[in-house]
PDB file of C-alpha atoms in Angstrom:
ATOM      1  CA  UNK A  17      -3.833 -39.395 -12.945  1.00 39.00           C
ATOM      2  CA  UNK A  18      -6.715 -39.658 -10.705  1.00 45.00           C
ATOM      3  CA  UNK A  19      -5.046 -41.547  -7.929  1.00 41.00           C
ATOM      4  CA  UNK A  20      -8.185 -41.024  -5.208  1.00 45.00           C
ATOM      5  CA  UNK A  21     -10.579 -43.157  -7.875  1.00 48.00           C
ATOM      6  CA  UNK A  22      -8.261 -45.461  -8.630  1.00 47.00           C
ATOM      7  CA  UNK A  23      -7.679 -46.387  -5.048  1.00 44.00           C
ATOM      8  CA  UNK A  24     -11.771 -46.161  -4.494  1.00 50.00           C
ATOM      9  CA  UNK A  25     -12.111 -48.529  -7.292  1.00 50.00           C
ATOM     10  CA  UNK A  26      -9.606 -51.080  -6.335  1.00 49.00           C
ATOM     11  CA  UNK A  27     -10.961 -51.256  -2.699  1.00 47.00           C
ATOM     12  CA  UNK A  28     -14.632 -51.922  -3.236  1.00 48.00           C
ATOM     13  CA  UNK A  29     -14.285 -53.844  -6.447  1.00 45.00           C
ATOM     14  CA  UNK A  30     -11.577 -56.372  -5.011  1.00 40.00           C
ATOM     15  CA  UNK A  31     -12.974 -56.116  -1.029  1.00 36.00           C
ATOM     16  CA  UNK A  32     -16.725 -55.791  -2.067  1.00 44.00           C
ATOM     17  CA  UNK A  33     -19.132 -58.724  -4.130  1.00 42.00           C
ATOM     18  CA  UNK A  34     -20.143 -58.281  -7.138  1.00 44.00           C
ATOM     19  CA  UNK A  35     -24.399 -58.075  -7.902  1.00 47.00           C
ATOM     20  CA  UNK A  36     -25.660 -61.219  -8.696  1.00 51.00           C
ATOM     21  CA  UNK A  37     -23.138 -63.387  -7.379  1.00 62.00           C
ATOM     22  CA  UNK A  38     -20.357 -63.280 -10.025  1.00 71.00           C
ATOM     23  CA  UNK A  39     -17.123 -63.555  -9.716  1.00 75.00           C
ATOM     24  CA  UNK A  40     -14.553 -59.931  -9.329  1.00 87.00           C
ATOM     25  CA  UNK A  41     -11.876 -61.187 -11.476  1.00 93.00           C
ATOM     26  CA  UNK A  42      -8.618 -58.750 -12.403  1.00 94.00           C
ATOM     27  CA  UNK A  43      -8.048 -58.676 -15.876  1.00 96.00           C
ATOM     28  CA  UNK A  44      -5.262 -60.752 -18.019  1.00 96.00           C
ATOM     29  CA  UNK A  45      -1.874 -58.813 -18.619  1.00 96.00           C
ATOM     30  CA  UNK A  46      -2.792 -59.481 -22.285  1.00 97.00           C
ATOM     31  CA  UNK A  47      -6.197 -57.332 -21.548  1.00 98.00           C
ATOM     32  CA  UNK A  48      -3.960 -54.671 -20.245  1.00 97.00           C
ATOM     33  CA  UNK A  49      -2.222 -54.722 -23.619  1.00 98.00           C
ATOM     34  CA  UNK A  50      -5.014 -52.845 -24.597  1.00 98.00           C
ATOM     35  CA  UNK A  51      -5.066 -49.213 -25.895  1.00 98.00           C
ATOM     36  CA  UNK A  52      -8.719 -48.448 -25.928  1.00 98.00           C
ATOM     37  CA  UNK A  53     -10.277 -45.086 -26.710  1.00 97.00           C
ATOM     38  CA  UNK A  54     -13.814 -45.630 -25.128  1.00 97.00           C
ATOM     39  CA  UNK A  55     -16.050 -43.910 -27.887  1.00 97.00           C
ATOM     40  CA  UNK A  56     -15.608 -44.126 -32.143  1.00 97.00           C
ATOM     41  CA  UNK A  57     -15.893 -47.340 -34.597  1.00 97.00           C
ATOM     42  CA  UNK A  58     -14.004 -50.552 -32.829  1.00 96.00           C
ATOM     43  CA  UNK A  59     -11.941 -50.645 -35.651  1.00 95.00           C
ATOM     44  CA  UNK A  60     -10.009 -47.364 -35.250  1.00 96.00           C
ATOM     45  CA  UNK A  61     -10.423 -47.703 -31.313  1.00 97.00           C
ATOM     46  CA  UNK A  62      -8.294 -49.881 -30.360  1.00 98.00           C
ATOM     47  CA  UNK A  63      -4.771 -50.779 -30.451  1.00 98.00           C
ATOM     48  CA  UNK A  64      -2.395 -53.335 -28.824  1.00 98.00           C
ATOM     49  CA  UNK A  65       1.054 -52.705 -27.579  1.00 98.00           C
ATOM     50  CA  UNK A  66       3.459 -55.725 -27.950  1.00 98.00           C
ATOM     51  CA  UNK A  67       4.619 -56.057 -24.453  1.00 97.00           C
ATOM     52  CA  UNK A  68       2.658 -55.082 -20.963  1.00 97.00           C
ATOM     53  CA  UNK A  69       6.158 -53.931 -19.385  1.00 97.00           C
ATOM     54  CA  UNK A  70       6.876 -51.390 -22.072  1.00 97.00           C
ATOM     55  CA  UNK A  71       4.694 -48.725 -21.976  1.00 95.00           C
ATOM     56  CA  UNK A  72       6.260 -47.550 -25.153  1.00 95.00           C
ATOM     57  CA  UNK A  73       6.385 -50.706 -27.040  1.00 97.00           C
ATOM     58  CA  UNK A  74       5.302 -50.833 -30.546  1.00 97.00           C
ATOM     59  CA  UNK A  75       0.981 -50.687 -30.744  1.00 97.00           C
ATOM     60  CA  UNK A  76      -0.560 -52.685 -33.309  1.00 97.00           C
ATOM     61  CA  UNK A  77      -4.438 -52.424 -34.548  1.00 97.00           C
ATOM     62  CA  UNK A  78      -6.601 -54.680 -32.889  1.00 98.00           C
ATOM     63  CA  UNK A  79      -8.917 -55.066 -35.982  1.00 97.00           C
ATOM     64  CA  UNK A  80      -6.781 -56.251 -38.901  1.00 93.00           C
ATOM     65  CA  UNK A  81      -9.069 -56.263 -41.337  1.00 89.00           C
ATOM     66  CA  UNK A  82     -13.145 -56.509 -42.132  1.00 89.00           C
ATOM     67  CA  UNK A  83     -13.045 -59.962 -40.369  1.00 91.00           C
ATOM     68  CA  UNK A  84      -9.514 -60.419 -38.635  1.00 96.00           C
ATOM     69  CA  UNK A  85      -8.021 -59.268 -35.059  1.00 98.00           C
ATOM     70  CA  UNK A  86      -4.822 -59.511 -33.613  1.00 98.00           C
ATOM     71  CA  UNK A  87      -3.904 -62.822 -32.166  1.00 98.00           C
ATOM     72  CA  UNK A  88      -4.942 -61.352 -28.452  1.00 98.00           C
ATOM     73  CA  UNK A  89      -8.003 -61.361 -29.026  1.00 98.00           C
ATOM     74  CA  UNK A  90      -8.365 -65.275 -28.346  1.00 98.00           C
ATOM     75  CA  UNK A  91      -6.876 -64.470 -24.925  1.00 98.00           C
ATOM     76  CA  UNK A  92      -8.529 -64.905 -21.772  1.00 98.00           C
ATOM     77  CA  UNK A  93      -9.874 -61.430 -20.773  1.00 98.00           C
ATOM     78  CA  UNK A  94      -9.573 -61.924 -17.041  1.00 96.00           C
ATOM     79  CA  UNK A  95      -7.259 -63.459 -14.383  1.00 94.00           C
ATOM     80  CA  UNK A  96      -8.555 -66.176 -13.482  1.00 94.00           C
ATOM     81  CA  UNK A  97     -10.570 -66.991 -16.910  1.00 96.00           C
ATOM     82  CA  UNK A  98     -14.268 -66.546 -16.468  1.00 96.00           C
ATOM     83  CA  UNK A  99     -17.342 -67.845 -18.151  1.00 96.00           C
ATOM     84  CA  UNK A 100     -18.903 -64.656 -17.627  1.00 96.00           C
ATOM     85  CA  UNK A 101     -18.176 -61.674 -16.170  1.00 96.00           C
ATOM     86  CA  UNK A 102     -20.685 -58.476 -15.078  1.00 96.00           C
ATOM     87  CA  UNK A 103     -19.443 -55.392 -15.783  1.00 96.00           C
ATOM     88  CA  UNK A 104     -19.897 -51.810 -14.668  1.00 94.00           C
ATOM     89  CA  UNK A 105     -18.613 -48.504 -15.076  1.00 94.00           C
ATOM     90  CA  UNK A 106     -17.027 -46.811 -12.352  1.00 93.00           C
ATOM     91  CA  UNK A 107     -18.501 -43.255 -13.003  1.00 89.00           C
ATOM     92  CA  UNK A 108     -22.194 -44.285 -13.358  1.00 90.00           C
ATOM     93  CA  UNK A 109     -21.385 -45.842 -10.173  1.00 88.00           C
ATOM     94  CA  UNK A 110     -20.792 -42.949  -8.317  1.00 84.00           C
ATOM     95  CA  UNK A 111     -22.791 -40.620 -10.175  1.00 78.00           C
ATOM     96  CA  UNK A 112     -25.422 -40.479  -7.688  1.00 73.00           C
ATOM     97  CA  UNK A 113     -23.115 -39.550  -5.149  1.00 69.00           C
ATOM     98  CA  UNK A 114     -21.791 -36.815  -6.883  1.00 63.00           C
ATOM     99  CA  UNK A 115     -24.793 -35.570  -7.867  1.00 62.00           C
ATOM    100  CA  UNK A 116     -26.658 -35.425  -4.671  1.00 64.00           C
ATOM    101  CA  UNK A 117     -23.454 -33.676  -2.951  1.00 62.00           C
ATOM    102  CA  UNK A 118     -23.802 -31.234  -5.721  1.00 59.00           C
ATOM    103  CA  UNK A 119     -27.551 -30.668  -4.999  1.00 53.00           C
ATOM    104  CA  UNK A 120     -28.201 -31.476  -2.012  1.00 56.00           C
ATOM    105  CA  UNK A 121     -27.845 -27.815  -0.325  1.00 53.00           C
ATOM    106  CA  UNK A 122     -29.976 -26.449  -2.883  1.00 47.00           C
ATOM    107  CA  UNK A 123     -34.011 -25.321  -2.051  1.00 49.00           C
ATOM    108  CA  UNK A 124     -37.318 -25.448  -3.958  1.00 50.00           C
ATOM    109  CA  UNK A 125     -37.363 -21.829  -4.512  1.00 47.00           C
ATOM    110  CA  UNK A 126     -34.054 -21.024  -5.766  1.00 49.00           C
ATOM    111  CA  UNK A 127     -33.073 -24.183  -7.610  1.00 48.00           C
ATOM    112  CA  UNK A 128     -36.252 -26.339  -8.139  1.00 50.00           C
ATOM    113  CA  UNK A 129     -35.277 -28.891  -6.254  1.00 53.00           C
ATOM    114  CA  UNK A 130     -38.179 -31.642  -5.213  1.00 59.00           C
ATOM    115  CA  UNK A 131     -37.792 -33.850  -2.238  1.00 55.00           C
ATOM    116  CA  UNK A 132     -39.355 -37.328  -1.965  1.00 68.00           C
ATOM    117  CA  UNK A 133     -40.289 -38.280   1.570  1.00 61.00           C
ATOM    118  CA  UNK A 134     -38.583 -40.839   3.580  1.00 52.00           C
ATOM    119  CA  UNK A 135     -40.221 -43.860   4.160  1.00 56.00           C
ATOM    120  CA  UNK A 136     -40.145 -45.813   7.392  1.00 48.00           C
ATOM    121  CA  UNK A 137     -40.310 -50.255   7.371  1.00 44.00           C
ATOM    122  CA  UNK A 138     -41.908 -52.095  10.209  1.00 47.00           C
ATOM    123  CA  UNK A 139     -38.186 -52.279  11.980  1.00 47.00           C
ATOM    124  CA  UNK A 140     -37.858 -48.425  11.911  1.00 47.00           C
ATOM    125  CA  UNK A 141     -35.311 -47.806   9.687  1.00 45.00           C
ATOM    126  CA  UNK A 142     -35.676 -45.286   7.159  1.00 47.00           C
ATOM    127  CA  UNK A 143     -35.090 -46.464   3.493  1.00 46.00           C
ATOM    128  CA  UNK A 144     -34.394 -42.166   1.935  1.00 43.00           C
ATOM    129  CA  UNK A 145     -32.045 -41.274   4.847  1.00 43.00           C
ATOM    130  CA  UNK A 146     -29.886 -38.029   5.252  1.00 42.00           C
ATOM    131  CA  UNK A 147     -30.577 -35.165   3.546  1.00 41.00           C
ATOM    132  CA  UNK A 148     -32.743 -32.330   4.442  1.00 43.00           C
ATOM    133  CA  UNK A 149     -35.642 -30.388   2.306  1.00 43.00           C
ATOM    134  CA  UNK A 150     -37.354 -27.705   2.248  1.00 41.00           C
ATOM    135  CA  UNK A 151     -39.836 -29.316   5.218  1.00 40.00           C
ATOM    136  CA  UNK A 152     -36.668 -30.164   7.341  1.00 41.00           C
ATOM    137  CA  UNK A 153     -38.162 -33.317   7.952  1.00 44.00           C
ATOM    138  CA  UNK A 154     -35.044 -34.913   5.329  1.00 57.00           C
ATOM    139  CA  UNK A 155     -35.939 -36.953   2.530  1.00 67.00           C
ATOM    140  CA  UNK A 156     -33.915 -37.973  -1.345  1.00 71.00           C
ATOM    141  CA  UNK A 157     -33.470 -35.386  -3.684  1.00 61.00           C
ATOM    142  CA  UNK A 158     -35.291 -36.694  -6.744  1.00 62.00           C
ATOM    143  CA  UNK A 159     -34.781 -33.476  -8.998  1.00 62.00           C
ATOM    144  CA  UNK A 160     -33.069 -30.238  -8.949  1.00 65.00           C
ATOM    145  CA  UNK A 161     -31.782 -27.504 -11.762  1.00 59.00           C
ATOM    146  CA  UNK A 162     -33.931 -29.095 -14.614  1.00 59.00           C
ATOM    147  CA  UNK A 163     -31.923 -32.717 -13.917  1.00 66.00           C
ATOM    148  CA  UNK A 164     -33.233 -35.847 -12.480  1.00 67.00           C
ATOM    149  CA  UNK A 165     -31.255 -37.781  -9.740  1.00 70.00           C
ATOM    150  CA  UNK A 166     -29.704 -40.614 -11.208  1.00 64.00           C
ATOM    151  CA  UNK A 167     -30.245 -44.157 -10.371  1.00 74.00           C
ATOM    152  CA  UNK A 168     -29.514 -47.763 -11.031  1.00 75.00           C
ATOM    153  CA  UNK A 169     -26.128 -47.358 -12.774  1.00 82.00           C
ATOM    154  CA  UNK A 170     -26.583 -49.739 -16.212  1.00 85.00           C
ATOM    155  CA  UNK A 171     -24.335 -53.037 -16.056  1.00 89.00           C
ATOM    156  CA  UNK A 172     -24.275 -55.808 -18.338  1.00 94.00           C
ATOM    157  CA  UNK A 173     -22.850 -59.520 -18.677  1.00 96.00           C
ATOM    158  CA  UNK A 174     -20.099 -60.176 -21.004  1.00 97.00           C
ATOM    159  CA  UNK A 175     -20.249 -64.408 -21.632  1.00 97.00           C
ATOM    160  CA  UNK A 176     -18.349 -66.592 -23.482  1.00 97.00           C
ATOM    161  CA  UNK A 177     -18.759 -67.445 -26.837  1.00 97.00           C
ATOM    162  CA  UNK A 178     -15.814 -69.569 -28.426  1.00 94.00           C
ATOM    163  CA  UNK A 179     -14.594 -70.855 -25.383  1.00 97.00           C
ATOM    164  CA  UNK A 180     -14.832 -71.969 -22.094  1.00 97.00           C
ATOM    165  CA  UNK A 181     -13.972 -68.155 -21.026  1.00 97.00           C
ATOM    166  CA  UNK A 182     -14.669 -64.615 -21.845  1.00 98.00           C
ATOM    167  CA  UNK A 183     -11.580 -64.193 -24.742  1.00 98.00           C
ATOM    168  CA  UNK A 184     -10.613 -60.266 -24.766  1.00 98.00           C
ATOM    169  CA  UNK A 185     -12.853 -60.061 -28.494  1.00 98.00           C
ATOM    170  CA  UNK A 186     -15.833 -61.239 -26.307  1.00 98.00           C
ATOM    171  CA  UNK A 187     -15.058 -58.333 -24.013  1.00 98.00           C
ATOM    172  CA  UNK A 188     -14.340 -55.888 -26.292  1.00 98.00           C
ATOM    173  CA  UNK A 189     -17.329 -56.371 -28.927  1.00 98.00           C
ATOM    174  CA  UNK A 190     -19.669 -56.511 -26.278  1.00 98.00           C
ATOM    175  CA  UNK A 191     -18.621 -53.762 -24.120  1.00 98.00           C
ATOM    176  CA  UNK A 192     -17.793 -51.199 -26.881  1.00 98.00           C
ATOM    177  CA  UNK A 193     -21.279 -51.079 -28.025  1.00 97.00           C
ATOM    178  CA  UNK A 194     -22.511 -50.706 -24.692  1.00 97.00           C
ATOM    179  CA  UNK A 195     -20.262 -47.849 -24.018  1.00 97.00           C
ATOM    180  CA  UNK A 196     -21.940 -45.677 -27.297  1.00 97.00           C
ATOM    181  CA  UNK A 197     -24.933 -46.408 -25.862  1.00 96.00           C
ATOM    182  CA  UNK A 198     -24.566 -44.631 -22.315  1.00 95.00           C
ATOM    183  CA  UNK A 199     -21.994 -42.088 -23.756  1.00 96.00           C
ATOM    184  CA  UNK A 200     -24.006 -38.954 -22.977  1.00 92.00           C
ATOM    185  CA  UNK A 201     -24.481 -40.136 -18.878  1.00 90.00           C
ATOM    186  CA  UNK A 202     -20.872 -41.343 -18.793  1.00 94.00           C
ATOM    187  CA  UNK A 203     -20.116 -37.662 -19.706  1.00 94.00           C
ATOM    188  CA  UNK A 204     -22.802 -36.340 -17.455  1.00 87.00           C
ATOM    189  CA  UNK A 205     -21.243 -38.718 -14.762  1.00 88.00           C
ATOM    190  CA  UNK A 206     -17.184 -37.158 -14.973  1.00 89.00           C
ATOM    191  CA  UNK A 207     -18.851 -33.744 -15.783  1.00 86.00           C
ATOM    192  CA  UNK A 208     -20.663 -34.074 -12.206  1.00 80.00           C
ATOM    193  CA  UNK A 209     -17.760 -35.329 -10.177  1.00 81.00           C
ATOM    194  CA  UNK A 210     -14.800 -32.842 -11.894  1.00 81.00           C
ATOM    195  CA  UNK A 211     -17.541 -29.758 -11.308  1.00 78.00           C
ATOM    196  CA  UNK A 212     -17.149 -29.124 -15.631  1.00 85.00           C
ATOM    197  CA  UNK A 213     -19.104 -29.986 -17.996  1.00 86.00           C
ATOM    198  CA  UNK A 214     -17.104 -32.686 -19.828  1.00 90.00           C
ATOM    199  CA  UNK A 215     -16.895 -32.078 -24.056  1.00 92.00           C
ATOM    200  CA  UNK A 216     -18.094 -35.181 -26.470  1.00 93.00           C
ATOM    201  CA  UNK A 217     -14.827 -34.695 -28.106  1.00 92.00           C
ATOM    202  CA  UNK A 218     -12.945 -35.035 -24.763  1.00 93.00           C
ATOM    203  CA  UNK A 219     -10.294 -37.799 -25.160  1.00 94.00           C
ATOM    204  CA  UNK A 220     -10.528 -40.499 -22.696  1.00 96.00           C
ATOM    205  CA  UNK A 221      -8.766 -44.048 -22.192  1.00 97.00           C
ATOM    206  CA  UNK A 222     -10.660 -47.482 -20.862  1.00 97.00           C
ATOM    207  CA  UNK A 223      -8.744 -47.838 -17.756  1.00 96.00           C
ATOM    208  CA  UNK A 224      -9.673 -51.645 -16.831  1.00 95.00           C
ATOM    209  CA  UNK A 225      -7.321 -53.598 -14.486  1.00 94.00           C
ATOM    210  CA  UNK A 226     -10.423 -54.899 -13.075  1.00 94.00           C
ATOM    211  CA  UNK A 227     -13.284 -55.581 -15.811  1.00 94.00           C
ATOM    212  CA  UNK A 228     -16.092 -56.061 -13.384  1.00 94.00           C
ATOM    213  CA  UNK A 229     -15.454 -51.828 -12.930  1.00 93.00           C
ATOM    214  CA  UNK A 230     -13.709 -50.429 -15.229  1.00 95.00           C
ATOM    215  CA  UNK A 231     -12.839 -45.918 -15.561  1.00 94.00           C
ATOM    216  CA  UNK A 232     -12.232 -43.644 -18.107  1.00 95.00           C
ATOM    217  CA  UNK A 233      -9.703 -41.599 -17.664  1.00 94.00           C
ATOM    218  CA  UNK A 234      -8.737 -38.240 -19.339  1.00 90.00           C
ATOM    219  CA  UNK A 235      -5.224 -37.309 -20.329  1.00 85.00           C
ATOM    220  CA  UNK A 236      -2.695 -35.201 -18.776  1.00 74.00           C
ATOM    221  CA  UNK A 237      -4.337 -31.710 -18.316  1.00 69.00           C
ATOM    222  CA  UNK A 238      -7.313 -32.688 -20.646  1.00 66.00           C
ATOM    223  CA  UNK A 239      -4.385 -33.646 -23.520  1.00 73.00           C
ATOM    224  CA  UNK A 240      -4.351 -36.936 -25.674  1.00 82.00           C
ATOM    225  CA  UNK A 241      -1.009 -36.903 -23.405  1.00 89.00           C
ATOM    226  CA  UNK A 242      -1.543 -40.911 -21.576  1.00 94.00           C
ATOM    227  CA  UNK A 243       1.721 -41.692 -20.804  1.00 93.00           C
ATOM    228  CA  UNK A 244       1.745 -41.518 -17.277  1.00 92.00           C
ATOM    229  CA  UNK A 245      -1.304 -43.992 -17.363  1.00 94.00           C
ATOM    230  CA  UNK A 246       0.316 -46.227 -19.540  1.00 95.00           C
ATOM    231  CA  UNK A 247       3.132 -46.024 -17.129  1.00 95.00           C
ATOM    232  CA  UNK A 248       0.925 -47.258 -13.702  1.00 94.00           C
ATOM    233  CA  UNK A 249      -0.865 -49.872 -15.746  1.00 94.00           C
ATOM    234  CA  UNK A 250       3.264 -51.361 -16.671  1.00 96.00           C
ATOM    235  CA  UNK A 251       3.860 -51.238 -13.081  1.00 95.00           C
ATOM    236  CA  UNK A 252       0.516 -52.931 -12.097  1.00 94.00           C
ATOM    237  CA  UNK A 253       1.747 -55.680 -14.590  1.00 95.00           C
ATOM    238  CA  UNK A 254       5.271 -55.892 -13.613  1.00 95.00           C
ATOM    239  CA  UNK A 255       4.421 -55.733 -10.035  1.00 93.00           C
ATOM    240  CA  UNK A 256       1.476 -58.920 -10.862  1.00 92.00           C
ATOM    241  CA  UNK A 257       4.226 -61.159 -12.250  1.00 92.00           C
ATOM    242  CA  UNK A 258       6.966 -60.340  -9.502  1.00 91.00           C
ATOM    243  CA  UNK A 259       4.245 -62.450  -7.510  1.00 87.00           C
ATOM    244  CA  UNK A 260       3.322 -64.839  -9.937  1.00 82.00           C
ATOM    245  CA  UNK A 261       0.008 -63.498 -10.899  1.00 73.00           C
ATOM    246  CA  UNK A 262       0.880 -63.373 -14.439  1.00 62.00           C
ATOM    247  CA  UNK A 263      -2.142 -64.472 -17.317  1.00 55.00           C
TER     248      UNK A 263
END
């Protein structure tokens, strides 16, 4: 499991504020019930295990039928309930980190690259800062080996609908979509920070014990093997209601 991301993600999501002034909320231990394969039809997609402690507890489908989910799905999504809730994805988050430390050694001649210049505000300080181009005189890297730097990661707002809360069907049915949509840069996005180009068929798990960023994560040694991820996410739970953080 990828232990340095996790830890990255817990720090700035719980110790950082989230765009636009809403709330970082964990999500409910019936949330983390969820067995979510990020990318397919909802209704083969996702499964729910009975209990949060047993990682190997039975796993029911989430859709039951054309119109019917399990009973979570009337849960709260997050601890404590939200009315809304913004929501990013951890690896379009860092994407342009990883990127740019991919790129940022190369040149104009041998890969292409193209530098913008750094601007300078009234106070001096420089808004493209750090790296250095072909000039020396540093600059952002907007483009390099045919790609285009990326910027301004995609988030969206999940809001209630039925309630006075996000419920866990508001989550999923409005995230899911929105994960098709941005499949190819969320694959671009691992792809960039593993150093491999990351297969569409590549199985991968919604890791979300905090919605407002939530991670994919692949199996052990690129295997539909998730147990030891199923494992952590127990011990997150058990360790939440030891200290009475339980919804």
């Amino acid at each position: 499991m990828e232990v340095s991301r996790i830890s990255s993600l817990l720090g700035s999501s719980l110790l950082g504020s989230s765009r636009e002034s809403y709330p970082v909320v964990l999500s409910s231990l019936d949330l983390l019930r969820l067995r979510w394969k990020p990318f397919g039809p909802l209704n083969t997609c996702i499964k729910v295990i009975d209990n949060v402690l047993d990682p190997s507890s039975i796993q029911r489908p989430y859709q039951m039928g054309s119109r019917t989910f399990h009973p979570v799905s009337t849960s709260a999504a997050s601890q404590p309930p939200a009315s809304s809730i913004l929501v990013r994805q951890y690896d379009l988050e860092q994407w342009e980190d990883d990127w740019d430390e991919i790129h940022s050694s190369h040149t104009r001649s041998s890969h292409g690259a193209d530098w913008a210049a750094a601007t300078q505000h009234e106070d001096g300080v420089k808004e493209e800062e750090d790296a250095e181009g072909d000039s020396g005189k540093g600059g952002k890297l907007m483009h390099c080996c045919n790609e285009d730097r990326p910027q301004n990661p995609p988030s969206l707002v999940v809001r209630s609908s039925t309630q006075s809360f996000v419920t866990i069907h508001d989550f999923v049915t409005t995230v899911h979509p929105w994960l098709q949509s941005v499949k190819g840069d969320v694959l671009s996005a691992i792809g960039d920070f593993r150093g491999t180009p990351v297969p569409a068929d590549t199985p991968l798990v919604v890791y979300c014990v905090i919605p407002n960023t939530f991670m994919l994560l692949e199996g052990s040694d690129g295997t539909t093997d998730f147990q030891s991820t199923w494992r952590d996410l127990a011990e997150h739970a058990r360790q939440r209601v030891n200290k009475g953080i339980a919804l």
